[in-house]
PDB file of C-alpha atoms in Angstrom:
ATOM      1  CA  UNK A  13    -127.112 -54.008  89.724  1.00  0.00           C
ATOM      2  CA  UNK A  14    -128.642 -56.579  92.018  1.00  0.00           C
ATOM      3  CA  UNK A  15    -126.861 -56.915  95.363  1.00  0.00           C
ATOM      4  CA  UNK A  16    -126.834 -60.400  96.917  1.00  0.00           C
ATOM      5  CA  UNK A  17    -126.463 -60.259 100.719  1.00  0.00           C
ATOM      6  CA  UNK A  18    -125.413 -63.096 100.696  1.00  0.00           C
ATOM      7  CA  UNK A  19    -125.259 -66.652  99.391  1.00  0.00           C
ATOM      8  CA  UNK A  20    -121.944 -67.085 101.194  1.00  0.00           C
ATOM      9  CA  UNK A  21    -122.810 -66.004 104.729  1.00  0.00           C
ATOM     10  CA  UNK A  22    -125.686 -64.772 106.889  1.00  0.00           C
ATOM     11  CA  UNK A  23    -124.968 -61.042 106.859  1.00  0.00           C
ATOM     12  CA  UNK A  24    -128.391 -60.015 108.285  1.00  0.00           C
ATOM     13  CA  UNK A  25    -127.852 -62.244 111.318  1.00  0.00           C
ATOM     14  CA  UNK A  26    -124.180 -61.690 112.142  1.00  0.00           C
ATOM     15  CA  UNK A  27    -122.914 -58.659 110.230  1.00  0.00           C
ATOM     16  CA  UNK A  28    -125.870 -56.303 109.858  1.00  0.00           C
ATOM     17  CA  UNK A  29    -124.149 -53.369 111.603  1.00  0.00           C
ATOM     18  CA  UNK A  30    -121.251 -53.714 109.158  1.00  0.00           C
ATOM     19  CA  UNK A  31    -123.702 -53.706 106.251  1.00  0.00           C
ATOM     20  CA  UNK A  32    -125.555 -50.629 107.513  1.00  0.00           C
ATOM     21  CA  UNK A  33    -122.222 -48.826 107.929  1.00  0.00           C
ATOM     22  CA  UNK A  34    -121.339 -49.747 104.350  1.00  0.00           C
ATOM     23  CA  UNK A  35    -124.674 -48.354 103.142  1.00  0.00           C
ATOM     24  CA  UNK A  36    -123.967 -45.159 105.071  1.00  0.00           C
ATOM     25  CA  UNK A  37    -120.458 -44.805 103.614  1.00  0.00           C
ATOM     26  CA  UNK A  38    -121.658 -45.715 100.123  1.00  0.00           C
ATOM     27  CA  UNK A  39    -119.201 -48.473  99.248  1.00  0.00           C
ATOM     28  CA  UNK A  40    -117.647 -51.757 100.378  1.00  0.00           C
ATOM     29  CA  UNK A  41    -114.849 -54.142  99.466  1.00  0.00           C
ATOM     30  CA  UNK A  42    -115.294 -57.767  98.401  1.00  0.00           C
ATOM     31  CA  UNK A  43    -112.397 -60.204  98.220  1.00  0.00           C
ATOM     32  CA  UNK A  44    -112.441 -62.495  95.186  1.00  0.00           C
ATOM     33  CA  UNK A  45    -112.841 -66.057  96.576  1.00  0.00           C
ATOM     34  CA  UNK A  46    -110.899 -67.417  93.582  1.00  0.00           C
ATOM     35  CA  UNK A  47    -108.044 -64.909  93.884  1.00  0.00           C
ATOM     36  CA  UNK A  48    -107.353 -63.908  97.477  1.00  0.00           C
ATOM     37  CA  UNK A  49    -105.388 -60.764  96.624  1.00  0.00           C
ATOM     38  CA  UNK A  50    -107.962 -59.350  94.235  1.00  0.00           C
ATOM     39  CA  UNK A  51    -110.429 -56.997  95.925  1.00  0.00           C
ATOM     40  CA  UNK A  52    -113.327 -55.210  94.277  1.00  0.00           C
ATOM     41  CA  UNK A  53    -114.668 -51.886  95.464  1.00  0.00           C
ATOM     42  CA  UNK A  54    -118.451 -51.841  95.042  1.00  0.00           C
ATOM     43  CA  UNK A  55    -120.337 -48.543  94.990  1.00  0.00           C
ATOM     44  CA  UNK A  56    -123.646 -48.771  96.892  1.00  0.00           C
ATOM     45  CA  UNK A  57    -125.456 -45.696  95.643  1.00  0.00           C
ATOM     46  CA  UNK A  58    -129.254 -46.106  95.313  1.00  0.00           C
ATOM     47  CA  UNK A  59    -128.813 -44.890  91.734  1.00  0.00           C
ATOM     48  CA  UNK A  60    -126.964 -48.113  90.786  1.00  0.00           C
ATOM     49  CA  UNK A  61    -128.379 -50.624  93.298  1.00  0.00           C
ATOM     50  CA  UNK A  62    -131.675 -51.675  91.754  1.00  0.00           C
ATOM     51  CA  UNK A  63    -132.561 -54.254  94.399  1.00  0.00           C
ATOM     52  CA  UNK A  64    -130.980 -55.952  97.424  1.00  0.00           C
ATOM     53  CA  UNK A  65    -131.664 -59.640  98.017  1.00  0.00           C
ATOM     54  CA  UNK A  66    -131.081 -60.698 101.620  1.00  0.00           C
ATOM     55  CA  UNK A  67    -130.464 -64.377 102.488  1.00  0.00           C
ATOM     56  CA  UNK A  68    -130.854 -65.258 106.165  1.00  0.00           C
ATOM     57  CA  UNK A  69    -131.985 -67.640 108.856  1.00  0.00           C
ATOM     58  CA  UNK A  70    -132.523 -64.780 111.305  1.00  0.00           C
ATOM     59  CA  UNK A  71    -133.040 -61.157 110.202  1.00  0.00           C
ATOM     60  CA  UNK A  72    -133.885 -59.895 113.696  1.00  0.00           C
ATOM     61  CA  UNK A  73    -130.606 -57.947 114.153  1.00  0.00           C
ATOM     62  CA  UNK A  74    -131.606 -55.755 111.197  1.00  0.00           C
ATOM     63  CA  UNK A  75    -134.991 -54.696 112.533  1.00  0.00           C
ATOM     64  CA  UNK A  76    -133.986 -51.603 114.516  1.00  0.00           C
ATOM     65  CA  UNK A  77    -132.248 -49.979 111.527  1.00  0.00           C
ATOM     66  CA  UNK A  78    -134.449 -50.946 108.578  1.00  0.00           C
ATOM     67  CA  UNK A  79    -135.329 -47.293 108.015  1.00  0.00           C
ATOM     68  CA  UNK A  80    -131.734 -46.792 106.827  1.00  0.00           C
ATOM     69  CA  UNK A  81    -132.719 -48.763 103.727  1.00  0.00           C
ATOM     70  CA  UNK A  82    -135.594 -46.456 102.780  1.00  0.00           C
ATOM     71  CA  UNK A  83    -133.775 -45.327  99.627  1.00  0.00           C
ATOM     72  CA  UNK A  84    -133.423 -48.935  98.420  1.00  0.00           C
ATOM     73  CA  UNK A  85    -135.699 -51.693  97.162  1.00  0.00           C
ATOM     74  CA  UNK A  86    -135.182 -55.126  98.689  1.00  0.00           C
ATOM     75  CA  UNK A  87    -136.626 -58.462  99.709  1.00  0.00           C
ATOM     76  CA  UNK A  88    -135.695 -61.242 102.112  1.00  0.00           C
ATOM     77  CA  UNK A  89    -135.224 -64.941 101.528  1.00  0.00           C
ATOM     78  CA  UNK A  90    -135.898 -66.328 104.991  1.00  0.00           C
ATOM     79  CA  UNK A  91    -134.835 -69.935 105.544  1.00  0.00           C
ATOM     80  CA  UNK A  92    -137.058 -71.710 108.045  1.00  0.00           C
ATOM     81  CA  UNK A  93    -136.795 -75.503 108.178  1.00  0.00           C
ATOM     82  CA  UNK A  94    -137.814 -78.320 110.482  1.00  0.00           C
ATOM     83  CA  UNK A  95    -134.256 -79.160 111.501  1.00  0.00           C
ATOM     84  CA  UNK A  96    -133.053 -79.089 115.092  1.00  0.00           C
ATOM     85  CA  UNK A  97    -129.711 -77.966 116.478  1.00  0.00           C
ATOM     86  CA  UNK A  98    -128.066 -81.213 115.403  1.00  0.00           C
ATOM     87  CA  UNK A  99    -128.283 -79.890 111.828  1.00  0.00           C
ATOM     88  CA  UNK A 100    -128.434 -76.120 112.375  1.00  0.00           C
ATOM     89  CA  UNK A 101    -126.316 -75.656 115.493  1.00  0.00           C
ATOM     90  CA  UNK A 102    -126.867 -71.993 116.271  1.00  0.00           C
ATOM     91  CA  UNK A 103    -130.305 -71.264 114.852  1.00  0.00           C
ATOM     92  CA  UNK A 104    -132.788 -70.400 117.645  1.00  0.00           C
ATOM     93  CA  UNK A 105    -135.851 -72.549 118.317  1.00  0.00           C
ATOM     94  CA  UNK A 106    -138.158 -72.369 115.314  1.00  0.00           C
ATOM     95  CA  UNK A 107    -141.579 -72.363 116.991  1.00  0.00           C
ATOM     96  CA  UNK A 108    -140.639 -70.212 119.968  1.00  0.00           C
ATOM     97  CA  UNK A 109    -138.372 -67.712 118.263  1.00  0.00           C
ATOM     98  CA  UNK A 110    -138.019 -67.874 114.488  1.00  0.00           C
ATOM     99  CA  UNK A 111    -141.671 -68.069 113.430  1.00  0.00           C
ATOM    100  CA  UNK A 112    -142.535 -64.940 115.461  1.00  0.00           C
ATOM    101  CA  UNK A 113    -139.554 -63.166 113.846  1.00  0.00           C
ATOM    102  CA  UNK A 114    -140.804 -64.133 110.393  1.00  0.00           C
ATOM    103  CA  UNK A 115    -144.239 -62.772 111.253  1.00  0.00           C
ATOM    104  CA  UNK A 116    -142.727 -59.562 112.637  1.00  0.00           C
ATOM    105  CA  UNK A 117    -140.674 -59.010 109.472  1.00  0.00           C
ATOM    106  CA  UNK A 118    -143.755 -59.440 107.288  1.00  0.00           C
ATOM    107  CA  UNK A 119    -145.616 -56.832 109.322  1.00  0.00           C
ATOM    108  CA  UNK A 120    -142.721 -54.414 108.764  1.00  0.00           C
ATOM    109  CA  UNK A 121    -142.203 -54.829 105.012  1.00  0.00           C
ATOM    110  CA  UNK A 122    -145.118 -56.856 103.566  1.00  0.00           C
ATOM    111  CA  UNK A 123    -145.459 -60.509 102.605  1.00  0.00           C
ATOM    112  CA  UNK A 124    -144.460 -60.008  98.960  1.00  0.00           C
ATOM    113  CA  UNK A 125    -140.971 -59.125 100.231  1.00  0.00           C
ATOM    114  CA  UNK A 126    -140.561 -62.155 102.505  1.00  0.00           C
ATOM    115  CA  UNK A 127    -139.941 -65.450 100.711  1.00  0.00           C
ATOM    116  CA  UNK A 128    -139.998 -68.568 102.875  1.00  0.00           C
ATOM    117  CA  UNK A 129    -137.275 -71.113 102.106  1.00  0.00           C
ATOM    118  CA  UNK A 130    -137.755 -74.680 103.350  1.00  0.00           C
ATOM    119  CA  UNK A 131    -134.327 -75.490 102.088  1.00  0.00           C
ATOM    120  CA  UNK A 132    -132.503 -77.811 101.813  1.00  0.00           C
ATOM    121  CA  UNK A 133    -134.571 -80.937 102.357  1.00  0.00           C
ATOM    122  CA  UNK A 134    -132.379 -83.761 103.673  1.00  0.00           C
ATOM    123  CA  UNK A 135    -133.606 -87.271 104.399  1.00  0.00           C
ATOM    124  CA  UNK A 136    -132.033 -89.188 107.296  1.00  0.00           C
ATOM    125  CA  UNK A 137    -133.183 -91.797 109.805  1.00  0.00           C
ATOM    126  CA  UNK A 138    -134.408 -88.915 111.970  1.00  0.00           C
ATOM    127  CA  UNK A 139    -135.530 -86.494 109.259  1.00  0.00           C
ATOM    128  CA  UNK A 140    -137.721 -88.859 107.247  1.00  0.00           C
ATOM    129  CA  UNK A 141    -140.188 -87.777 104.553  1.00  0.00           C
ATOM    130  CA  UNK A 142    -142.954 -88.131 107.149  1.00  0.00           C
ATOM    131  CA  UNK A 143    -141.055 -85.884 109.557  1.00  0.00           C
ATOM    132  CA  UNK A 144    -140.573 -83.199 106.886  1.00  0.00           C
ATOM    133  CA  UNK A 145    -144.231 -83.269 105.874  1.00  0.00           C
ATOM    134  CA  UNK A 146    -145.321 -82.785 109.466  1.00  0.00           C
ATOM    135  CA  UNK A 147    -142.787 -79.998 110.073  1.00  0.00           C
ATOM    136  CA  UNK A 148    -143.658 -78.298 106.797  1.00  0.00           C
ATOM    137  CA  UNK A 149    -147.371 -78.364 107.627  1.00  0.00           C
ATOM    138  CA  UNK A 150    -146.795 -76.849 111.066  1.00  0.00           C
ATOM    139  CA  UNK A 151    -144.647 -74.039 109.677  1.00  0.00           C
ATOM    140  CA  UNK A 152    -146.979 -73.417 106.717  1.00  0.00           C
ATOM    141  CA  UNK A 153    -149.928 -73.082 109.086  1.00  0.00           C
ATOM    142  CA  UNK A 154    -147.999 -70.583 111.223  1.00  0.00           C
ATOM    143  CA  UNK A 155    -146.918 -68.556 108.178  1.00  0.00           C
ATOM    144  CA  UNK A 156    -150.326 -68.546 106.481  1.00  0.00           C
ATOM    145  CA  UNK A 157    -151.025 -64.933 105.554  1.00  0.00           C
ATOM    146  CA  UNK A 158    -147.416 -63.905 106.197  1.00  0.00           C
ATOM    147  CA  UNK A 159    -145.922 -65.086 102.890  1.00  0.00           C
ATOM    148  CA  UNK A 160    -147.226 -66.117  99.503  1.00  0.00           C
ATOM    149  CA  UNK A 161    -144.277 -68.198  98.329  1.00  0.00           C
ATOM    150  CA  UNK A 162    -142.130 -71.054  99.590  1.00  0.00           C
ATOM    151  CA  UNK A 163    -138.958 -72.235  97.881  1.00  0.00           C
ATOM    152  CA  UNK A 164    -137.773 -75.798  98.386  1.00  0.00           C
ATOM    153  CA  UNK A 165    -134.675 -77.694  97.299  1.00  0.00           C
ATOM    154  CA  UNK A 166    -133.140 -81.073  97.957  1.00  0.00           C
ATOM    155  CA  UNK A 167    -129.628 -81.195  99.348  1.00  0.00           C
ATOM    156  CA  UNK A 168    -126.776 -81.213  96.852  1.00  0.00           C
ATOM    157  CA  UNK A 169    -123.449 -82.883  97.508  1.00  0.00           C
ATOM    158  CA  UNK A 170    -120.334 -80.812  96.995  1.00  0.00           C
ATOM    159  CA  UNK A 171    -116.725 -81.668  97.673  1.00  0.00           C
ATOM    160  CA  UNK A 172    -116.768 -79.234 100.582  1.00  0.00           C
ATOM    161  CA  UNK A 173    -119.844 -80.632 102.354  1.00  0.00           C
ATOM    162  CA  UNK A 174    -119.552 -84.309 101.449  1.00  0.00           C
ATOM    163  CA  UNK A 175    -117.813 -85.290 104.698  1.00  0.00           C
ATOM    164  CA  UNK A 176    -120.388 -83.525 106.887  1.00  0.00           C
ATOM    165  CA  UNK A 177    -123.294 -84.973 104.925  1.00  0.00           C
ATOM    166  CA  UNK A 178    -121.912 -88.518 105.148  1.00  0.00           C
ATOM    167  CA  UNK A 179    -121.741 -88.126 108.923  1.00  0.00           C
ATOM    168  CA  UNK A 180    -125.525 -87.633 109.188  1.00  0.00           C
ATOM    169  CA  UNK A 181    -126.248 -90.759 107.103  1.00  0.00           C
ATOM    170  CA  UNK A 182    -128.458 -89.010 104.602  1.00  0.00           C
ATOM    171  CA  UNK A 183    -130.237 -90.948 101.881  1.00  0.00           C
ATOM    172  CA  UNK A 184    -131.994 -90.153  98.614  1.00  0.00           C
ATOM    173  CA  UNK A 185    -135.481 -90.968  97.376  1.00  0.00           C
ATOM    174  CA  UNK A 186    -136.224 -92.404  93.974  1.00  0.00           C
ATOM    175  CA  UNK A 187    -137.608 -89.973  91.413  1.00  0.00           C
ATOM    176  CA  UNK A 188    -141.074 -91.474  91.873  1.00  0.00           C
ATOM    177  CA  UNK A 189    -140.868 -91.152  95.664  1.00  0.00           C
ATOM    178  CA  UNK A 190    -139.551 -87.612  95.355  1.00  0.00           C
ATOM    179  CA  UNK A 191    -142.423 -86.606  93.098  1.00  0.00           C
ATOM    180  CA  UNK A 192    -144.968 -88.074  95.534  1.00  0.00           C
ATOM    181  CA  UNK A 193    -143.319 -86.228  98.411  1.00  0.00           C
ATOM    182  CA  UNK A 194    -143.253 -82.941  96.465  1.00  0.00           C
ATOM    183  CA  UNK A 195    -146.933 -83.320  95.563  1.00  0.00           C
ATOM    184  CA  UNK A 196    -147.810 -83.563  99.261  1.00  0.00           C
ATOM    185  CA  UNK A 197    -145.701 -80.471 100.010  1.00  0.00           C
ATOM    186  CA  UNK A 198    -147.549 -78.515  97.299  1.00  0.00           C
ATOM    187  CA  UNK A 199    -150.913 -79.725  98.585  1.00  0.00           C
ATOM    188  CA  UNK A 200    -150.148 -78.636 102.151  1.00  0.00           C
ATOM    189  CA  UNK A 201    -148.942 -75.221 100.995  1.00  0.00           C
ATOM    190  CA  UNK A 202    -152.018 -74.669  98.831  1.00  0.00           C
ATOM    191  CA  UNK A 203    -154.295 -75.040 101.862  1.00  0.00           C
ATOM    192  CA  UNK A 204    -152.459 -72.054 103.360  1.00  0.00           C
ATOM    193  CA  UNK A 205    -152.415 -69.953 100.160  1.00  0.00           C
ATOM    194  CA  UNK A 206    -148.702 -70.485  99.630  1.00  0.00           C
ATOM    195  CA  UNK A 207    -147.206 -71.289  96.221  1.00  0.00           C
ATOM    196  CA  UNK A 208    -144.263 -73.705  96.171  1.00  0.00           C
ATOM    197  CA  UNK A 209    -141.338 -73.436  93.765  1.00  0.00           C
ATOM    198  CA  UNK A 210    -138.112 -75.408  93.485  1.00  0.00           C
ATOM    199  CA  UNK A 211    -134.564 -74.044  93.508  1.00  0.00           C
ATOM    200  CA  UNK A 212    -132.005 -75.261  90.924  1.00  0.00           C
ATOM    201  CA  UNK A 213    -133.463 -78.769  90.694  1.00  0.00           C
ATOM    202  CA  UNK A 214    -132.869 -81.051  87.716  1.00  0.00           C
ATOM    203  CA  UNK A 215    -136.098 -82.937  88.386  1.00  0.00           C
ATOM    204  CA  UNK A 216    -139.241 -81.474  86.819  1.00  0.00           C
ATOM    205  CA  UNK A 217    -141.887 -81.141  89.529  1.00  0.00           C
ATOM    206  CA  UNK A 218    -144.393 -79.120  87.511  1.00  0.00           C
ATOM    207  CA  UNK A 219    -146.820 -82.049  87.447  1.00  0.00           C
ATOM    208  CA  UNK A 220    -146.848 -81.819  91.263  1.00  0.00           C
ATOM    209  CA  UNK A 221    -147.759 -78.143  91.169  1.00  0.00           C
ATOM    210  CA  UNK A 222    -144.197 -76.962  91.793  1.00  0.00           C
ATOM    211  CA  UNK A 223    -142.493 -74.733  89.231  1.00  0.00           C
ATOM    212  CA  UNK A 224    -138.802 -73.950  88.833  1.00  0.00           C
ATOM    213  CA  UNK A 225    -137.824 -70.897  90.852  1.00  0.00           C
ATOM    214  CA  UNK A 226    -135.247 -68.136  90.558  1.00  0.00           C
ATOM    215  CA  UNK A 227    -133.895 -66.881  93.886  1.00  0.00           C
ATOM    216  CA  UNK A 228    -132.554 -63.730  92.252  1.00  0.00           C
ATOM    217  CA  UNK A 229    -135.910 -63.491  90.552  1.00  0.00           C
ATOM    218  CA  UNK A 230    -136.334 -61.117  87.616  1.00  0.00           C
ATOM    219  CA  UNK A 231    -140.133 -61.142  87.844  1.00  0.00           C
ATOM    220  CA  UNK A 232    -140.202 -60.443  91.573  1.00  0.00           C
ATOM    221  CA  UNK A 233    -137.534 -57.751  91.310  1.00  0.00           C
ATOM    222  CA  UNK A 234    -139.440 -56.000  88.534  1.00  0.00           C
ATOM    223  CA  UNK A 235    -142.599 -56.164  90.640  1.00  0.00           C
ATOM    224  CA  UNK A 236    -140.831 -54.671  93.669  1.00  0.00           C
ATOM    225  CA  UNK A 237    -138.912 -51.899  91.894  1.00  0.00           C
ATOM    226  CA  UNK A 238    -141.618 -51.017  89.353  1.00  0.00           C
ATOM    227  CA  UNK A 239    -139.323 -51.251  86.332  1.00  0.00           C
ATOM    228  CA  UNK A 240    -138.302 -53.824  83.749  1.00  0.00           C
ATOM    229  CA  UNK A 241    -134.638 -54.786  84.043  1.00  0.00           C
ATOM    230  CA  UNK A 242    -132.065 -55.800  81.470  1.00  0.00           C
ATOM    231  CA  UNK A 243    -130.239 -58.692  83.137  1.00  0.00           C
ATOM    232  CA  UNK A 244    -128.648 -61.908  81.903  1.00  0.00           C
ATOM    233  CA  UNK A 245    -128.641 -65.315  83.568  1.00  0.00           C
ATOM    234  CA  UNK A 246    -125.996 -65.575  86.284  1.00  0.00           C
ATOM    235  CA  UNK A 247    -123.142 -67.470  84.624  1.00  0.00           C
ATOM    236  CA  UNK A 248    -121.538 -68.235  87.989  1.00  0.00           C
ATOM    237  CA  UNK A 249    -124.393 -70.503  89.058  1.00  0.00           C
ATOM    238  CA  UNK A 250    -125.300 -74.040  88.017  1.00  0.00           C
ATOM    239  CA  UNK A 251    -127.019 -74.535  84.677  1.00  0.00           C
ATOM    240  CA  UNK A 252    -130.261 -75.524  86.481  1.00  0.00           C
ATOM    241  CA  UNK A 253    -130.255 -72.165  88.269  1.00  0.00           C
ATOM    242  CA  UNK A 254    -132.392 -69.486  86.639  1.00  0.00           C
ATOM    243  CA  UNK A 255    -131.144 -66.562  88.738  1.00  0.00           C
ATOM    244  CA  UNK A 256    -130.243 -63.324  86.999  1.00  0.00           C
ATOM    245  CA  UNK A 257    -126.809 -61.813  87.484  1.00  0.00           C
ATOM    246  CA  UNK A 258    -125.983 -60.248  90.833  1.00  0.00           C
ATOM    247  CA  UNK A 259    -122.991 -59.183  92.906  1.00  0.00           C
ATOM    248  CA  UNK A 260    -122.506 -61.186  96.081  1.00  0.00           C
ATOM    249  CA  UNK A 261    -120.813 -59.264  98.881  1.00  0.00           C
ATOM    250  CA  UNK A 262    -120.253 -62.107 101.362  1.00  0.00           C
ATOM    251  CA  UNK A 263    -117.202 -64.153 102.324  1.00  0.00           C
ATOM    252  CA  UNK A 264    -116.949 -67.931 102.656  1.00  0.00           C
ATOM    253  CA  UNK A 265    -116.412 -69.541 106.063  1.00  0.00           C
ATOM    254  CA  UNK A 266    -117.746 -66.577 108.033  1.00  0.00           C
ATOM    255  CA  UNK A 267    -121.302 -67.739 108.851  1.00  0.00           C
ATOM    256  CA  UNK A 268    -121.838 -68.828 112.456  1.00  0.00           C
ATOM    257  CA  UNK A 269    -125.183 -70.600 111.942  1.00  0.00           C
ATOM    258  CA  UNK A 270    -123.294 -73.898 112.008  1.00  0.00           C
ATOM    259  CA  UNK A 271    -125.402 -75.765 109.433  1.00  0.00           C
ATOM    260  CA  UNK A 272    -123.788 -79.134 108.749  1.00  0.00           C
ATOM    261  CA  UNK A 273    -125.033 -79.234 105.148  1.00  0.00           C
ATOM    262  CA  UNK A 274    -123.580 -75.857 104.109  1.00  0.00           C
ATOM    263  CA  UNK A 275    -121.150 -75.807 101.171  1.00  0.00           C
ATOM    264  CA  UNK A 276    -120.131 -72.173 101.793  1.00  0.00           C
ATOM    265  CA  UNK A 277    -119.172 -72.628 105.453  1.00  0.00           C
ATOM    266  CA  UNK A 278    -117.808 -76.138 105.620  1.00  0.00           C
ATOM    267  CA  UNK A 279    -115.126 -75.606 108.297  1.00  0.00           C
ATOM    268  CA  UNK A 280    -116.454 -74.386 111.630  1.00  0.00           C
ATOM    269  CA  UNK A 281    -112.892 -73.843 112.881  1.00  0.00           C
ATOM    270  CA  UNK A 282    -112.245 -71.517 109.918  1.00  0.00           C
ATOM    271  CA  UNK A 283    -115.509 -69.708 110.624  1.00  0.00           C
ATOM    272  CA  UNK A 284    -114.429 -69.019 114.202  1.00  0.00           C
ATOM    273  CA  UNK A 285    -111.004 -67.777 113.083  1.00  0.00           C
ATOM    274  CA  UNK A 286    -112.369 -65.584 110.300  1.00  0.00           C
ATOM    275  CA  UNK A 287    -115.114 -64.089 112.456  1.00  0.00           C
ATOM    276  CA  UNK A 288    -112.457 -62.851 114.884  1.00  0.00           C
ATOM    277  CA  UNK A 289    -111.299 -60.509 112.094  1.00  0.00           C
ATOM    278  CA  UNK A 290    -114.706 -58.837 111.927  1.00  0.00           C
ATOM    279  CA  UNK A 291    -114.457 -55.063 112.170  1.00  0.00           C
ATOM    280  CA  UNK A 292    -117.773 -53.251 111.965  1.00  0.00           C
ATOM    281  CA  UNK A 293    -116.003 -50.145 110.590  1.00  0.00           C
ATOM    282  CA  UNK A 294    -113.946 -51.922 107.923  1.00  0.00           C
ATOM    283  CA  UNK A 295    -114.930 -51.753 104.234  1.00  0.00           C
ATOM    284  CA  UNK A 296    -114.021 -55.474 104.067  1.00  0.00           C
ATOM    285  CA  UNK A 297    -116.030 -58.198 105.768  1.00  0.00           C
ATOM    286  CA  UNK A 298    -113.957 -60.320 108.189  1.00  0.00           C
ATOM    287  CA  UNK A 299    -110.485 -59.522 106.979  1.00  0.00           C
ATOM    288  CA  UNK A 300    -107.703 -56.983 106.609  1.00  0.00           C
ATOM    289  CA  UNK A 301    -106.128 -55.320 103.597  1.00  0.00           C
ATOM    290  CA  UNK A 302    -102.531 -56.442 103.034  1.00  0.00           C
ATOM    291  CA  UNK A 303     -99.734 -54.922 100.972  1.00  0.00           C
ATOM    292  CA  UNK A 304    -100.171 -57.668  98.371  1.00  0.00           C
ATOM    293  CA  UNK A 305    -103.839 -56.878  97.793  1.00  0.00           C
ATOM    294  CA  UNK A 306    -104.971 -55.019  94.695  1.00  0.00           C
ATOM    295  CA  UNK A 307    -108.162 -52.953  95.001  1.00  0.00           C
ATOM    296  CA  UNK A 308    -110.067 -52.213  91.798  1.00  0.00           C
ATOM    297  CA  UNK A 309    -113.350 -50.359  91.556  1.00  0.00           C
ATOM    298  CA  UNK A 310    -115.866 -52.576  89.803  1.00  0.00           C
ATOM    299  CA  UNK A 311    -117.904 -50.919  87.085  1.00  0.00           C
ATOM    300  CA  UNK A 312    -121.548 -51.145  88.125  1.00  0.00           C
ATOM    301  CA  UNK A 313    -124.712 -49.643  86.712  1.00  0.00           C
ATOM    302  CA  UNK A 314    -128.456 -49.767  87.039  1.00  0.00           C
ATOM    303  CA  UNK A 315    -130.164 -52.569  85.120  1.00  0.00           C
ATOM    304  CA  UNK A 316    -133.415 -50.657  84.764  1.00  0.00           C
ATOM    305  CA  UNK A 317    -134.750 -50.218  81.261  1.00  0.00           C
ATOM    306  CA  UNK A 318    -134.987 -46.490  80.638  1.00  0.00           C
ATOM    307  CA  UNK A 319    -138.062 -46.684  78.480  1.00  0.00           C
ATOM    308  CA  UNK A 320    -141.102 -48.912  78.236  1.00  0.00           C
ATOM    309  CA  UNK A 321    -141.667 -50.681  74.944  1.00  0.00           C
ATOM    310  CA  UNK A 322    -144.999 -51.486  73.309  1.00  0.00           C
ATOM    311  CA  UNK A 323    -144.702 -54.994  74.794  1.00  0.00           C
ATOM    312  CA  UNK A 324    -144.217 -53.673  78.345  1.00  0.00           C
ATOM    313  CA  UNK A 325    -147.521 -51.783  78.420  1.00  0.00           C
TER     314      UNK A 325
END
């Protein structure tokens, strides 16, 4: 299986000790976000976990214990944007703090395992296309040699983030303007030997030098683990999303980054309340087991193909 850690919350930043304890104990619990009393027990044996995909804006809290993951294959999706604290309330200063952390992570695990995400791109009176191009160029220059890939996306409106997004007075570009903007992004990245790909976008940017991307990326996973995998498209994601199936172990409204555009953590008051339930020794992230909960062990297995075919050679 592929373990997603996590689309729903920044586990590397805020809950890394919990995650390492779960790796040590060999299992964890995940509450079903669609059925609050349904809990899955997930076995974390290296024999069934083919790859771990980390999603984070700050992996620094994980650094001192990375050796505990030696039995696993993994990569990081590291979000690093040009936004200030008005949009990402609790993310440290990018130039002074986050870029050096990105560079430090690359030195620890290699650039093929650190994907830069300039995501999402939001246009406002402050964060204009010109602003984003300048910020992107500055970050790309700093990350030159530290990553080979950047993933971009344009903000999507959901019911749960619509109110927050309206408050920042965001606006959209026409398709022609968007294509021109994307072409400049690709051109900047190319100067620094970085390939740009888009995430779950309906617009085709291939003419701009930007291909569709998969965050849970079959090709990258196969490269990292050294095996072909048998995995279907993730049916729980949007149709534009090309990610392969994975198991996400996060919980909604538990991320303390405070990003106003986030659909997974749309109520900061709920985040504060839920984070108070965090117990580093609990099998469950930010919560307690109640008498009404039903725990079922989820059947998981390795997705590795056991044998190479003629076409794999």
